C-alpha angles and dihedrals in degrees: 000000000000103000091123099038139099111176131046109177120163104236121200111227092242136139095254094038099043087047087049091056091038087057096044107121107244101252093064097036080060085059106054133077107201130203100209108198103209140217137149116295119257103270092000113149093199132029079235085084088055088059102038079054094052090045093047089042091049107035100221096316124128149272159173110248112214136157133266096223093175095062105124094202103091093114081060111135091214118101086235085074102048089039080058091047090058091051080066108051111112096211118126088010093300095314093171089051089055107047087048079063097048090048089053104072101205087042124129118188125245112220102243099234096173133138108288097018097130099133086094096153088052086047093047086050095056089047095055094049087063086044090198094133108246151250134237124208123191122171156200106259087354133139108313110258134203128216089227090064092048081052099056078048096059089034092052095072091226120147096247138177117213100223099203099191121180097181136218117338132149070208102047093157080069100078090043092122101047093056084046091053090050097055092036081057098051099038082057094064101040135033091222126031131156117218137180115208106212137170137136130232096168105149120259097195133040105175080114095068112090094188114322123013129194103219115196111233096225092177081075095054097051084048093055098051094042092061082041092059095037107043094154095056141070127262134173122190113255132180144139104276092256094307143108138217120305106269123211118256100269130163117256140130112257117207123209124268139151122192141195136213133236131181094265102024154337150283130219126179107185126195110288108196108332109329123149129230083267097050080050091059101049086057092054097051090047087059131115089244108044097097087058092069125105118237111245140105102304089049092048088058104049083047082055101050086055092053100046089245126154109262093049119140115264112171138008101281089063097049089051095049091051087043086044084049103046093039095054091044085054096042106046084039084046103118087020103129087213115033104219110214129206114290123181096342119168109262122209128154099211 
């Protein structure tokens, strides 16, 4: 199921992140296998605008269709709450879940490990009827899991991806051993198995950055010892897209940063004094490493935003959607002898 792809990041169906992917030149958009974790659309009045967003940012390519368990919406008066609720209503084996999937047509179903999901052969059977092949999460401090479930999985003859996903940690080595129990777990149980080793460690504070900060992409290093320590077996590269985990509203006082992405990690250059995202800008295409950086969407912006263009960047949505940009076009380009850049991609500031 993965045999063309490269890159494999879990992508949160939010505004930034949706515009990110919108705004992907072609070439790497063709390279990468999302997992697009879903909830209703900001000010949608139906799940339907979540879908309609994921098709226009994709183009027709496909995906795996989770959940995004962690949206905190769920009271909301409007139907696109209550049409979310029933994605994640275990009965039948999640029988709503799976005919949205099979409504989507570049859908792939996301196997629904959650506590109390233990109809697996309902679930299997659903799975079978969209006949898309499957993917497997498993996660950090998730659901508890058996290995007799991982092996109905593998019994079952489904096409099927192991999603091995550490979750978010400034720290993410340290949860080196837990992703390699997991795949020790699952290789044991099958000859071959595709997995995606996943996990974030993008920062979730920056009061330590004076003015420009070098920040270590540890997801590339887990991913590199995983593939050390299982030679025989297939890995693609997973992460989360530069993010972290959704944050509660909370009062505070955001200061103004706009960061870039390299290969291995990222750069942030955060207000000094009392710039302006402008005066920003001007910093970051100063820098050493500007003329590194590949010419698409997320670059445009930043070179915007020091002109005093439209299309700057004004807030922090708009710094996470060109980071979001320029980190997925490194990562899925990331062993490409050549980076393509864009050429000739469709261009809208909505």
């Amino acid at each position: 199921m993965l045999e063309p792809y490269a890159y494999c990041p879990r992508i949160l169906a939010r505004r930034a992140e949706i515009k990110a992917l919108f705004q992907l030149p072609a070439s790497s958009k063709d390279l990468l296998l999302p997992m697009i974790a879903a909830a209703p659309w900001p000010n949608g009045k139906h799940l339907f605008r979540t879908w309609e967003k994921i098709s226009e940012a994709l183009g027709g390519r496909r995906y795996a269709l989770d959940i995004d368990e962690t949206y905190a919406g769920t009271d909301s008066p409007r139907p696109a709450a209550a049409e979310f609720a029933a994605l994640r209503d275990p009965t039948n084996g999640y029988d709503n879940y799976y005919r949205q999937v099979v409504d989507l047509p570049n859908a792939i179903p996301v196997f629904r490990l959650v506590e109390g999901a233990d109809d697996i052969r309902a679930q299997l059977a659903n799975v079978e009827r969209a006949d898309r092949g499957l993917f497997v999460r498993l996660w950090h401090n998730g659901p508890n899991y058996s290995f007799d479930t991982l092996a109905a999985i593998k019994n079952s003859g489904l096409d099927f991806v192991l999603f091995v996903d550490a979750g978010w940690d400034r720290e993410l080595l340290l949860r080196e051993a837990w992703t390699q129990r997991v795949i020790e777990q699952i290789t044991d149980a099958a000859d071959r198995v595709e997995v995606v080793v996943c996990g974030s460690s993008f920062p979730d504070s920056f009061a330590d950055i004076r003015a420009r900060k070098e920040i270590s992409l540890e997801e590339r290093h887990l991913f590199a010892s995983m593939t050390r320590r299982f030679n025989e077996v297939r890995i693609t590269y997973g992460d989360w897209a530069s993010t972290r985990p959704r944050q509660p509203p909370t009062p505070m006082n955001i200061v103004p940063r706009i960061d870039i992405a390299l290969p291995q990690s990222w750069i942030s250059f955060r207000q000094s004094e009392e710039e302006t995202y402008g005066d920003i800008a001007r910093r970051v295409v100063s820098d050493r490493t500007w003329l590194q950086q590949p010419k698409i969407w997320g670059i445009n912006t930043i070179e915007w935003t020091a002109e005093e263009l439209p299309g700057a960047i004004k807030n922090p949505e708009a710094n996470t959607a060109a980071r979001v940009n320029i980190h997925l076009h490194r990562q899925a380009q990331f062993n490409a002898a050549i980076i393509v850049n864009d050429a000739d991609e469709p261009f809208t500031d909505d």
